[in-house]
mmCIF file of C-alpha atoms and ligand atoms in Angstrom:
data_model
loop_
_atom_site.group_PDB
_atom_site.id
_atom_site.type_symbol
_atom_site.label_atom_id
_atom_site.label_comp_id
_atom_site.label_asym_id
_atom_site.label_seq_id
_atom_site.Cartn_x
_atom_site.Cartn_y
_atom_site.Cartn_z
ATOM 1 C CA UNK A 22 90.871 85.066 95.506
ATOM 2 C CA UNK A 23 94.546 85.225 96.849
ATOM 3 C CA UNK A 24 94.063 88.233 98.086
ATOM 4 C CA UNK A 25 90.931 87.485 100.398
ATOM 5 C CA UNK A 26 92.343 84.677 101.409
ATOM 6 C CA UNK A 27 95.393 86.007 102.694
ATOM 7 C CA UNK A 28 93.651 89.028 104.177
ATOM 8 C CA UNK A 29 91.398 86.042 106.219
ATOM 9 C CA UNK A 30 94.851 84.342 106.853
ATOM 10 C CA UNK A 31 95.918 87.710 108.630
ATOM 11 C CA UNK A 32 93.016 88.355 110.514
ATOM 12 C CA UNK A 33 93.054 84.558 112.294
ATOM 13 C CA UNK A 34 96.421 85.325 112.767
ATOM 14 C CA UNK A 35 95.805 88.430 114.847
ATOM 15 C CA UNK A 36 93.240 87.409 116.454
ATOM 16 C CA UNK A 37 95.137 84.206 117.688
ATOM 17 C CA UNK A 38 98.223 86.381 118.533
ATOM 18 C CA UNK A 39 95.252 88.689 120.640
ATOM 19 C CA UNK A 40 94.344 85.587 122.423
ATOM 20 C CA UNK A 41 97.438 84.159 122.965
ATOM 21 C CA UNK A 42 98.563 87.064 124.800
ATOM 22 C CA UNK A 43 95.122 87.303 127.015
ATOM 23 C CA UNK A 44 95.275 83.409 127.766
ATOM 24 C CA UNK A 45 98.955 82.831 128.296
ATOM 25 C CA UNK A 46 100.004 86.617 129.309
ATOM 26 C CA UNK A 47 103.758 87.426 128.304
ATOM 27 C CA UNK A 48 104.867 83.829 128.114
ATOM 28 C CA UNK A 49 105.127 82.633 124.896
ATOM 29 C CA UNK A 50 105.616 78.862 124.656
ATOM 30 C CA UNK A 51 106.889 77.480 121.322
ATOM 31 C CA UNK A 52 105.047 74.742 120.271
ATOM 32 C CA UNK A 53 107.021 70.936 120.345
ATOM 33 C CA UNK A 54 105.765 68.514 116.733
ATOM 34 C CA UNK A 55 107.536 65.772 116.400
ATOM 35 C CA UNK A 56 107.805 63.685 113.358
ATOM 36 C CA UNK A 57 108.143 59.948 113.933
ATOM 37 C CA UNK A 58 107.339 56.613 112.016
ATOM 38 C CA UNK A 59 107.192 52.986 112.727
ATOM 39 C CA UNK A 60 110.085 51.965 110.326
ATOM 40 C CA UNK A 61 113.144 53.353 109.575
ATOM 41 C CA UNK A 62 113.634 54.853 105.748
ATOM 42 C CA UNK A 63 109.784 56.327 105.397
ATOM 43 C CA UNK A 64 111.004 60.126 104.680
ATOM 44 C CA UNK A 65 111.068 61.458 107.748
ATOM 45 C CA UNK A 66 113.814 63.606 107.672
ATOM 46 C CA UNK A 67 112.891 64.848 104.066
ATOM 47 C CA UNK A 68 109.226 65.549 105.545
ATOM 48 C CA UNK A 69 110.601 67.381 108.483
ATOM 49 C CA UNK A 70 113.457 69.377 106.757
ATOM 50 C CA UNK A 71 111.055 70.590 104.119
ATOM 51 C CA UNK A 72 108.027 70.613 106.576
ATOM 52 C CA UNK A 73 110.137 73.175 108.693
ATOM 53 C CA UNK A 74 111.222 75.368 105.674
ATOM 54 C CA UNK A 75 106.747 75.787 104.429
ATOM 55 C CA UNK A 76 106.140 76.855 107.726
ATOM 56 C CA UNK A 77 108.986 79.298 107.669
ATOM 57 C CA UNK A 78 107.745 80.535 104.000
ATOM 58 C CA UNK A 79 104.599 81.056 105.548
ATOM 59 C CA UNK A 80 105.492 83.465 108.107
ATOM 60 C CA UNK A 81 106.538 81.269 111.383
ATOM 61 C CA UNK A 82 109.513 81.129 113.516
ATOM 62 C CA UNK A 83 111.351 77.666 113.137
ATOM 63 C CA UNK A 84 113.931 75.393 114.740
ATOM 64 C CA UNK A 85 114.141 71.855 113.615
ATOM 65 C CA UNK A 86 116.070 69.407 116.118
ATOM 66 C CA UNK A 87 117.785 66.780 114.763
ATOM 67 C CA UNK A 88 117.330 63.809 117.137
ATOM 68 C CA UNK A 89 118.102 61.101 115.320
ATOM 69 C CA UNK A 90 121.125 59.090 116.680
ATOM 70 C CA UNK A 91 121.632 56.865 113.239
ATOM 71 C CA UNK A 92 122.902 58.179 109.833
ATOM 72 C CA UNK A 93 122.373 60.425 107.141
ATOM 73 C CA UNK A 94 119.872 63.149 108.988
ATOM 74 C CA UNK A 95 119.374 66.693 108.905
ATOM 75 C CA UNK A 96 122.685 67.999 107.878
ATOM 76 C CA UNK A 97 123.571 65.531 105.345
ATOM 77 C CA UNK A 98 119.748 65.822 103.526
ATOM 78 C CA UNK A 99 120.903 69.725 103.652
ATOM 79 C CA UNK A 100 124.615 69.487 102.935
ATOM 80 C CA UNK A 101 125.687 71.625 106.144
ATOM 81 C CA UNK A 102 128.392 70.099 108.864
ATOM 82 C CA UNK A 103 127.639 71.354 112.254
ATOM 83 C CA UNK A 104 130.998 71.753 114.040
ATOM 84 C CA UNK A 105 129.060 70.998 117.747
ATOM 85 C CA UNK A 106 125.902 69.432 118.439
ATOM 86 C CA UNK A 107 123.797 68.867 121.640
ATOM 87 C CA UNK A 108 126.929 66.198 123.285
ATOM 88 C CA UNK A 109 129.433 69.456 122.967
ATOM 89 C CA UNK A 110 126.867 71.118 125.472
ATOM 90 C CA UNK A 111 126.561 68.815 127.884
ATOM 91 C CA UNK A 112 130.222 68.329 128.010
ATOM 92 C CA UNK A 113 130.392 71.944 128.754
ATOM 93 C CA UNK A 114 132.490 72.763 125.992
ATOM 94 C CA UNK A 115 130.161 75.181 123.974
ATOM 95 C CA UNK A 116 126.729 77.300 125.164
ATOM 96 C CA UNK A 117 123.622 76.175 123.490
ATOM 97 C CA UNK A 118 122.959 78.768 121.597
ATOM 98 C CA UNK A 119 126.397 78.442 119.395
ATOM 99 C CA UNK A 120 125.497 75.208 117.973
ATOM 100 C CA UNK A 121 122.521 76.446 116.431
ATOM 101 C CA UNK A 122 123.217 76.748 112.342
ATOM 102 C CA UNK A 123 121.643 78.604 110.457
ATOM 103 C CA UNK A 124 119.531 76.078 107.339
ATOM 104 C CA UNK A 125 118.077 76.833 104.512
ATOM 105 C CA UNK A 126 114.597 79.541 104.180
ATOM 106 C CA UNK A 127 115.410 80.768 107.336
ATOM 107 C CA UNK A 128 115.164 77.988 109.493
ATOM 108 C CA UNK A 129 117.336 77.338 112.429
ATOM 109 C CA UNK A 130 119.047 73.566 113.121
ATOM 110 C CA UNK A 131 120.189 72.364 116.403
ATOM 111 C CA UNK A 132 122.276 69.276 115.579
ATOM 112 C CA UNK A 133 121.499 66.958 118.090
ATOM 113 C CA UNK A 134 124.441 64.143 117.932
ATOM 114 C CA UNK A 135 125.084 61.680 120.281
ATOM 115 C CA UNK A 136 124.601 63.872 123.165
ATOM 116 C CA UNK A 137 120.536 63.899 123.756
ATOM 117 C CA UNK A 138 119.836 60.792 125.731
ATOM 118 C CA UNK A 139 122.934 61.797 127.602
ATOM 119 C CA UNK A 140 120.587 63.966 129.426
ATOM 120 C CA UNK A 141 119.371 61.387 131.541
ATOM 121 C CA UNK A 142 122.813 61.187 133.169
ATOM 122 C CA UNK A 143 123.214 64.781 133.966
ATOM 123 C CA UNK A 144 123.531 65.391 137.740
ATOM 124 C CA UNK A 145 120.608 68.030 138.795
ATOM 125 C CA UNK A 146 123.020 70.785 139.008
ATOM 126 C CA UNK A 147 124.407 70.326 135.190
ATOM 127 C CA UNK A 148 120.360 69.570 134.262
ATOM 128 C CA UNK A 149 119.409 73.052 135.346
ATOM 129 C CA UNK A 150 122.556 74.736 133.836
ATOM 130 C CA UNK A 151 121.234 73.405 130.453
ATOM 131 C CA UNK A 152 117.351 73.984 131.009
ATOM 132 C CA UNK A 153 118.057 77.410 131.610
ATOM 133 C CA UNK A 154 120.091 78.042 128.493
ATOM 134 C CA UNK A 155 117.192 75.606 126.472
ATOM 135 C CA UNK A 156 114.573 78.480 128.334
ATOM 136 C CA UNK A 157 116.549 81.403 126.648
ATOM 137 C CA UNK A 158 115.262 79.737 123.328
ATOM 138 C CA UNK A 159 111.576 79.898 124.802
ATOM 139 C CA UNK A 160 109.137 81.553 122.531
ATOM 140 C CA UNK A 161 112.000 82.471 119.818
ATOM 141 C CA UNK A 162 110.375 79.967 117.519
ATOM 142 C CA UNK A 163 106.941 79.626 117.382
ATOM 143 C CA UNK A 164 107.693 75.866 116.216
ATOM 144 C CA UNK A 165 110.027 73.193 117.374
ATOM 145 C CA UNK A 166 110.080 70.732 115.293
ATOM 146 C CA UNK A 167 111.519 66.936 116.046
ATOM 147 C CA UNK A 168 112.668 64.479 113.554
ATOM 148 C CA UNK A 169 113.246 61.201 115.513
ATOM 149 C CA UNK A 170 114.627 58.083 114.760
ATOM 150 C CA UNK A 171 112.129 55.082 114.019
ATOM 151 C CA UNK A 172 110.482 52.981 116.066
ATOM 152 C CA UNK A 173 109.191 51.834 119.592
ATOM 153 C CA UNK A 174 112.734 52.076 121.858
ATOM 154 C CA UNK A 175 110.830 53.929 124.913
ATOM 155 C CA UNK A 176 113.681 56.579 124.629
ATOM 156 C CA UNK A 177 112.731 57.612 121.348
ATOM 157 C CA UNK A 178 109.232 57.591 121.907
ATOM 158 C CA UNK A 179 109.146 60.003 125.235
ATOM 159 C CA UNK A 180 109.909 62.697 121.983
ATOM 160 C CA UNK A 181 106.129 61.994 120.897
ATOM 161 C CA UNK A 182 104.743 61.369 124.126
ATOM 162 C CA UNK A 183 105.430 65.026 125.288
ATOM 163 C CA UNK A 184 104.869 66.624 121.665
ATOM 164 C CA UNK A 185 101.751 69.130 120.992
ATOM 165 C CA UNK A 186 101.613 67.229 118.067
ATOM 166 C CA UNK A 187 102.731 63.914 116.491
ATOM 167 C CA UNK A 188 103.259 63.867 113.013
ATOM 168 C CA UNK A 189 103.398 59.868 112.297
ATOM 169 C CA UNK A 190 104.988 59.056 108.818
ATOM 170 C CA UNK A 191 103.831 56.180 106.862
ATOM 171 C CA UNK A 192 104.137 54.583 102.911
ATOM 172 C CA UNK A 193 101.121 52.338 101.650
ATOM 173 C CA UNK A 194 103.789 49.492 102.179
ATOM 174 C CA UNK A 195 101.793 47.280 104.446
ATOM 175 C CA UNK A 196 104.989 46.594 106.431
ATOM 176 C CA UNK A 197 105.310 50.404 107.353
ATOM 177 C CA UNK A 198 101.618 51.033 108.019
ATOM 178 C CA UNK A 199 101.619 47.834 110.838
ATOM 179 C CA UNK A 200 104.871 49.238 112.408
ATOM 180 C CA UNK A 201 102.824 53.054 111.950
ATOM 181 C CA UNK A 202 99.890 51.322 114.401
ATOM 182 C CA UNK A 203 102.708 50.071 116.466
ATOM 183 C CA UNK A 204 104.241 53.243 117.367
ATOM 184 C CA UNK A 205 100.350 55.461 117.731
ATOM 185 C CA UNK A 206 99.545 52.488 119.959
ATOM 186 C CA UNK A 207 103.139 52.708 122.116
ATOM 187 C CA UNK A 208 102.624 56.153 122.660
ATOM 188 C CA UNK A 209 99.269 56.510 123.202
ATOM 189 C CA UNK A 210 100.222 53.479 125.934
ATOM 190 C CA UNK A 211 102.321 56.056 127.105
ATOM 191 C CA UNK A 212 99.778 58.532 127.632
ATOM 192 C CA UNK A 213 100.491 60.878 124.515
ATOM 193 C CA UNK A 214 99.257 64.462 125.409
ATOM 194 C CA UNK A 215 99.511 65.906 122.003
ATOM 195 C CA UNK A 216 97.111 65.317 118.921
ATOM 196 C CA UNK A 217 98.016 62.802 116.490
ATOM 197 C CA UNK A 218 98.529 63.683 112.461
ATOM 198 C CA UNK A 219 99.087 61.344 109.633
ATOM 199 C CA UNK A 220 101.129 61.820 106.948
ATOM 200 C CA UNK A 221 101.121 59.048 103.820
ATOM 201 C CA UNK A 222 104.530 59.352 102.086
ATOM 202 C CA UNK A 223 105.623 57.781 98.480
ATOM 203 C CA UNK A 224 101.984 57.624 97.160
ATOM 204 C CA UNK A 225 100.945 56.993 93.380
ATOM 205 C CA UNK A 226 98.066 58.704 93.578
ATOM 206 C CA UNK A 227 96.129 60.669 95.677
ATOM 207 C CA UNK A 228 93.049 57.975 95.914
ATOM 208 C CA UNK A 229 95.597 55.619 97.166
ATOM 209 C CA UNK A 230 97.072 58.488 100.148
ATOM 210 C CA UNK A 231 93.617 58.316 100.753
ATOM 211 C CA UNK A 232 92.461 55.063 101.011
ATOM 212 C CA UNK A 233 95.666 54.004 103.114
ATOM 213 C CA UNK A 234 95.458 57.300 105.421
ATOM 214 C CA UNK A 235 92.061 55.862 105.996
ATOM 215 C CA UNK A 236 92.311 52.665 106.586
ATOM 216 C CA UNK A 237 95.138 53.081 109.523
ATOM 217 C CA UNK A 238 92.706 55.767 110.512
ATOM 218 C CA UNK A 239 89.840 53.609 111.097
ATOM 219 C CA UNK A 240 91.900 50.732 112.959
ATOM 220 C CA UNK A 241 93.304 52.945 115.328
ATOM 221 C CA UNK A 242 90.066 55.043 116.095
ATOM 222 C CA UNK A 243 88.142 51.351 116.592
ATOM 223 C CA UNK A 244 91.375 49.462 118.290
ATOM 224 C CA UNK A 245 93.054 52.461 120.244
ATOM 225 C CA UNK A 246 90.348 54.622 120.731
ATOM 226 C CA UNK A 247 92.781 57.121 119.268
ATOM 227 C CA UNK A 248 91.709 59.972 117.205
ATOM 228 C CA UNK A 249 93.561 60.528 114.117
ATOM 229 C CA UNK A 250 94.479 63.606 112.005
ATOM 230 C CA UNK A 251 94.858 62.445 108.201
ATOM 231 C CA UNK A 252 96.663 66.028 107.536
ATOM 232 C CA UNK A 253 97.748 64.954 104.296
ATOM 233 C CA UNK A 254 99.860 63.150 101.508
ATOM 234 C CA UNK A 255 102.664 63.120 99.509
ATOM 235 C CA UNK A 256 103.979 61.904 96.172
ATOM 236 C CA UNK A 257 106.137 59.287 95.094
ATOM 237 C CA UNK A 258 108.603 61.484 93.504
ATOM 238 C CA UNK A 259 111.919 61.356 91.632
ATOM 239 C CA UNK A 260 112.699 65.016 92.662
ATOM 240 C CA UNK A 261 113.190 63.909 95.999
ATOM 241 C CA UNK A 262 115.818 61.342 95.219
ATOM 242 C CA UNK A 263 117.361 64.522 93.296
ATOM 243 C CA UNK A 264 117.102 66.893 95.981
ATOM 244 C CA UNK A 265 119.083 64.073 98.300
ATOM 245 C CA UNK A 266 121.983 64.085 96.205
ATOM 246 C CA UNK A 267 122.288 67.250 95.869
ATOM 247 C CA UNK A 268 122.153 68.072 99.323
ATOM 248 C CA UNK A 269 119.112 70.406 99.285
ATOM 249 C CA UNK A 270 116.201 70.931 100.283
ATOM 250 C CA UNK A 271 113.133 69.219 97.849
ATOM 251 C CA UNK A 272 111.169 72.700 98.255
ATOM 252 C CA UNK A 273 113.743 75.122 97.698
ATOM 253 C CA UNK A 274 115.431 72.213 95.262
ATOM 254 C CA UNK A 275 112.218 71.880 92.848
ATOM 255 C CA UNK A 276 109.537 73.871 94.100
ATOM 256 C CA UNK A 277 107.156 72.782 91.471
ATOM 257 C CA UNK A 278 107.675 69.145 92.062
ATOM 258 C CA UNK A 279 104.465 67.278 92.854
ATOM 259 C CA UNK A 280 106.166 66.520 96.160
ATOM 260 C CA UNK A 281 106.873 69.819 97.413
ATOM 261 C CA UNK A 282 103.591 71.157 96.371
ATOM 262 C CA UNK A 283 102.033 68.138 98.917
ATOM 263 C CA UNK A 284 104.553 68.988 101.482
ATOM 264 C CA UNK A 285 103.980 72.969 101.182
ATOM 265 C CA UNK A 286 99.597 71.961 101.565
ATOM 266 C CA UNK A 287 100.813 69.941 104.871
ATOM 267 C CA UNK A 288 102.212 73.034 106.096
ATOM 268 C CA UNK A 289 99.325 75.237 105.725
ATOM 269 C CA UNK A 290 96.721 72.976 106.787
ATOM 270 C CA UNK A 291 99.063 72.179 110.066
ATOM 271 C CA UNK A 292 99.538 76.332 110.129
ATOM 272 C CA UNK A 293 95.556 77.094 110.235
ATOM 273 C CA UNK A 294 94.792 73.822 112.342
ATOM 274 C CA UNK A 295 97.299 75.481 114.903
ATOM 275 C CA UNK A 296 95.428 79.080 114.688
ATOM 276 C CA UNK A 297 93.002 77.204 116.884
ATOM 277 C CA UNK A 298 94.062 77.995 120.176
ATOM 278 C CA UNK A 299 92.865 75.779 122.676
ATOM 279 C CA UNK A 300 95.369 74.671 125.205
ATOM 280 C CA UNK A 301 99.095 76.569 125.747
ATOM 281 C CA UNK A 302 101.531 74.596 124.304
ATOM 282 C CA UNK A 303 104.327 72.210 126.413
ATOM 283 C CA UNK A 304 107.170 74.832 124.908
ATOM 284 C CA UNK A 305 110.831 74.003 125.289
ATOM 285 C CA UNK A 306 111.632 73.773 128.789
ATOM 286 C CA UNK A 307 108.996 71.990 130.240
ATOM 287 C CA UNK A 308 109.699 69.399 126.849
ATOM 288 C CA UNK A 309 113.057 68.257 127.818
ATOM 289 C CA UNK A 310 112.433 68.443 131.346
ATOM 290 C CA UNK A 311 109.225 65.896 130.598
ATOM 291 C CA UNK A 312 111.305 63.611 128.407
ATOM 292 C CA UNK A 313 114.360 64.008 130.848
ATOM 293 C CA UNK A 314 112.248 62.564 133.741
ATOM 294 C CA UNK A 315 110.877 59.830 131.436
ATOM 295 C CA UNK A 316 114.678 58.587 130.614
ATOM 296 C CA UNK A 317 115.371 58.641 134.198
ATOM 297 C CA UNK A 318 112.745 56.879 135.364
ATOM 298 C CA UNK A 319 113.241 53.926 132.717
ATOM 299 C CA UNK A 320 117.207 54.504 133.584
ATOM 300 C CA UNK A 321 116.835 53.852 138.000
ATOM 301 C CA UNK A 322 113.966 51.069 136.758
ATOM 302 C CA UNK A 323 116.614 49.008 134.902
ATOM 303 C CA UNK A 324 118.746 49.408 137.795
HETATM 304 N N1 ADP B 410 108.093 61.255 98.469
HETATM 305 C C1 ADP B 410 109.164 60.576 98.102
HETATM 306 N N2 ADP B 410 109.345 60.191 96.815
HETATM 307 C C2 ADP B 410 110.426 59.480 96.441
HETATM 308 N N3 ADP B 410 111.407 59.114 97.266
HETATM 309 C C3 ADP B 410 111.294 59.447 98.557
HETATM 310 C C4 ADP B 410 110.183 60.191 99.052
HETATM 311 N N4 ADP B 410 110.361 60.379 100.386
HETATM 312 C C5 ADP B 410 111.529 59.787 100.706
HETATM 313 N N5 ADP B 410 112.103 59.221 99.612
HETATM 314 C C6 ADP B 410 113.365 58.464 99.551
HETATM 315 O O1 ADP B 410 113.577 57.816 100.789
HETATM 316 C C7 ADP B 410 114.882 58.113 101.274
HETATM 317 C C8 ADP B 410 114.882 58.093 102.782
HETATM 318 O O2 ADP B 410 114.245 59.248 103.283
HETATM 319 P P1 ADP B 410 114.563 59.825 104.723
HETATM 320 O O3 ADP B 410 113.874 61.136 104.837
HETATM 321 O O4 ADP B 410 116.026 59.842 104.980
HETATM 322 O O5 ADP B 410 113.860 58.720 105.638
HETATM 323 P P2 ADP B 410 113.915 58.506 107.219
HETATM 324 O O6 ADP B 410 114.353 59.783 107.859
HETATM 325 O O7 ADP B 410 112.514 58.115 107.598
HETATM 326 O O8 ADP B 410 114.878 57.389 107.475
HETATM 327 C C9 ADP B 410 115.232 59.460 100.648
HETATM 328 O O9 ADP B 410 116.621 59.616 100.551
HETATM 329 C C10 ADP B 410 114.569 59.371 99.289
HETATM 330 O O10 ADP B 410 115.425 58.729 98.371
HETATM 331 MG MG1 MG B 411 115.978 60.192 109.198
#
C-alpha cells in the first residue's frame, strides 16, 4: 500500500515539476504560506517550526522566516541564537545570505528581528540592494514559510495579504475563534490573493477539531463570502509543552506524539493540495516588494 502510494506521490510530483517548467519556463518561484492567528499564544510558532520540518521530511526545499517582533519565536522554540537577523542587513552590516542558520531536518531559518518593518524606511536605492540579494534566494526553497505575530495591526497582516496561502491558527476557545474571523475578514478586506487554510490547534478530540473547523468555516463562507480550507487539526498535547522546554522541535522531539502525527498529516495534505498547479506562485521578490509598498503606503498616509 506504501509502496503504490508513494510511487503515485512520485508521478504527481513529476508531472507537476513537467508543468511547472512548461508554464513558468526557467523561473522558479518559491511559494510564500504564512501562518497567522487572531490571538496571540494559539501555537503558531510550534505549528510553523514543525510544519516546516514535515514538509522538509517529505522531500521539499524549506526556509521558515521568523517575523514575529514579540518574544519567545523561532529560535527559542528550537534552542538556536542567531548572531544577525534581517535589522543587521538593512544596516548593511552583514549580506543576506549569512544570517540564514541552518534548523533542525534540514530546514533553513532567517531570523527576522527587529529589522523587517524597517523596510518601509529604506530609501529606493538601499530597497533594491536588498531585493536583489532576497532574489538570489528565488526558487532555492520551494516553500517560504511565515510565522507572524497575532492579530489585525495592518503591518502584520500585508504578510497574509500577499501569501499563496494563509494558514490561520485557531483553539476551540471561543475567544480565539472570534479574533480567527477577525483576522480572515481583515485580510480578505485587504484583498487577500492567496487561498485560505484552517488549522484547529489544542483539540480533545478529533469530533471537536471538526465541529469548530466547521463552524468558523460556515460563518465566514456565509458572512465573508470567503472560501475556507479546513486542512486539518491538532491535539491537545503534553509533548508539546515538553518539546518547548527542551528547546526542540515536537516532531523530531516525540515523533509518535498524537501531535506530531496531526502536524506531519497537515503537511502532506498541504504537499498534494500544492501538486495542483494552477497559478505561479508570488515567490520571494515580488513578496517583500508587495508588502514593502503596502507599509509605505500606510507609512506617507499617516503622514
Ligand atoms: N497542540 C498543543 N498542545 C498543547 N500545548 C500546546 C499546543 N500548541 C501550543 N501549545 C502551548 O502553547 C504555547 C504557545 O505556543 P506558541 O507556538 O509559542 O504560540 P504563538 O506563536 O501563537 O504565540 C506553547 O509553548 C505550548 O506550551
Ligand atoms: Mg509565536
Amino acid at each position: 500500500m506504501k509502496d503504490q502510494a508513494d510511487k503515485l506521490r512520485t508521478m504527481a510530483r513529476d508531472i507537476k515539476t513537467r508543468i511547472e517548467s512548461e508554464l513558468f519556463k526557467g523561473t522558479k518561484r518559491t511559494r510564500v504560506v504564512t501562518v497567522t492567528s487572531g490571538k496571540g499564544g494559539v501555537g503558531k510558532t510550534n505549528f510553523a517550526v514543525n510544519l516546516a520540518i514535515s514538509l522538509s521530511d517529505l522531500g521539499q526545499k524549506v526556509m521558515l522566516l521568523d517575523a514575529d517582533l514579540g518574544l519567545a519565536n523561532v529560535d527559542v522554540v528550537l534552542g538556536l541564537v542567531p548572531r544577525y537577523n534581517l535589522y543587521h542587513v538593512i544596516k548593511q552590516e552583514v549580506p543576506l545570505k549569512d544570517i540564514i542558520v541552518p534548523g533542525p531536518g534540514g530546514i533553513q531559518i532567517i531570523p527576522g528581528g527587529s529589522g523587517i518593518f524597517q523596510l518601509a524606511n529604506l530609501k529606493d536605492y538601499e530597497m533594491r540592494d536588498i531585493i536583489s540579494q532576497l532574489e538570489k534566494l528565488e526558487g532555492q526553497s520551494d516553500y517560504l514559510i511565515i510565522d507572524t505575530g497575532a492579530g489585525i495591526a495592518e503591518n502584520v497582516l500585508s504578510f497574509a495579504v500577499m501569501a499563496d496561502d494563509i494558514i490561520v491558527l485557531t483553539t476551540p476557545e471561543p475567544t480565539s475563534l472570534t479574533d480567527a474571523y477577525g483576522v480572515i475578514k481583515s485580510a480578505a478586506a485587504m484583498q487577500a490573493r492567496g487561498k485560505f487554510h484552517l488549522v484547529v490547534n489544542r483539540v480533545f478530540s478529533e469530533s471537536q477539531g471538526a465541529v469548530v473547523g466547521q463552524k468558523l468555516k460556515s460563518v465566514c463562507e456565509r458572512f465573508l463570502g470567503v472560501e475556507i480550507d479546513i486542512i486539518g487539526f491538532v491535539s491537545e498535547d503534553r509533548a508539546v509543552r515538553s518539546a518547548v522546554m527542551n528547546q526542540e522541535a515536537l516532531v523530531i522531539y516525540a515523533p509518535t506524539s498524537d501531535a506530531s502525527k496531526n502536524i506531519r498529516q497537515i503537511a502532506s495534505r498541504f504537499c498534494e493540495k500544492s501538486e495542483v498547479v494552477t497559478k505561479q506562485p508570488i515567490g520571494i521578490k515580488k513578496f517583500f516588494r508587495s508588502i514593502t509598498s503596502i507599509w509605505k503606503q500606510k507609512l506617507q498616509s499617516e503622514h
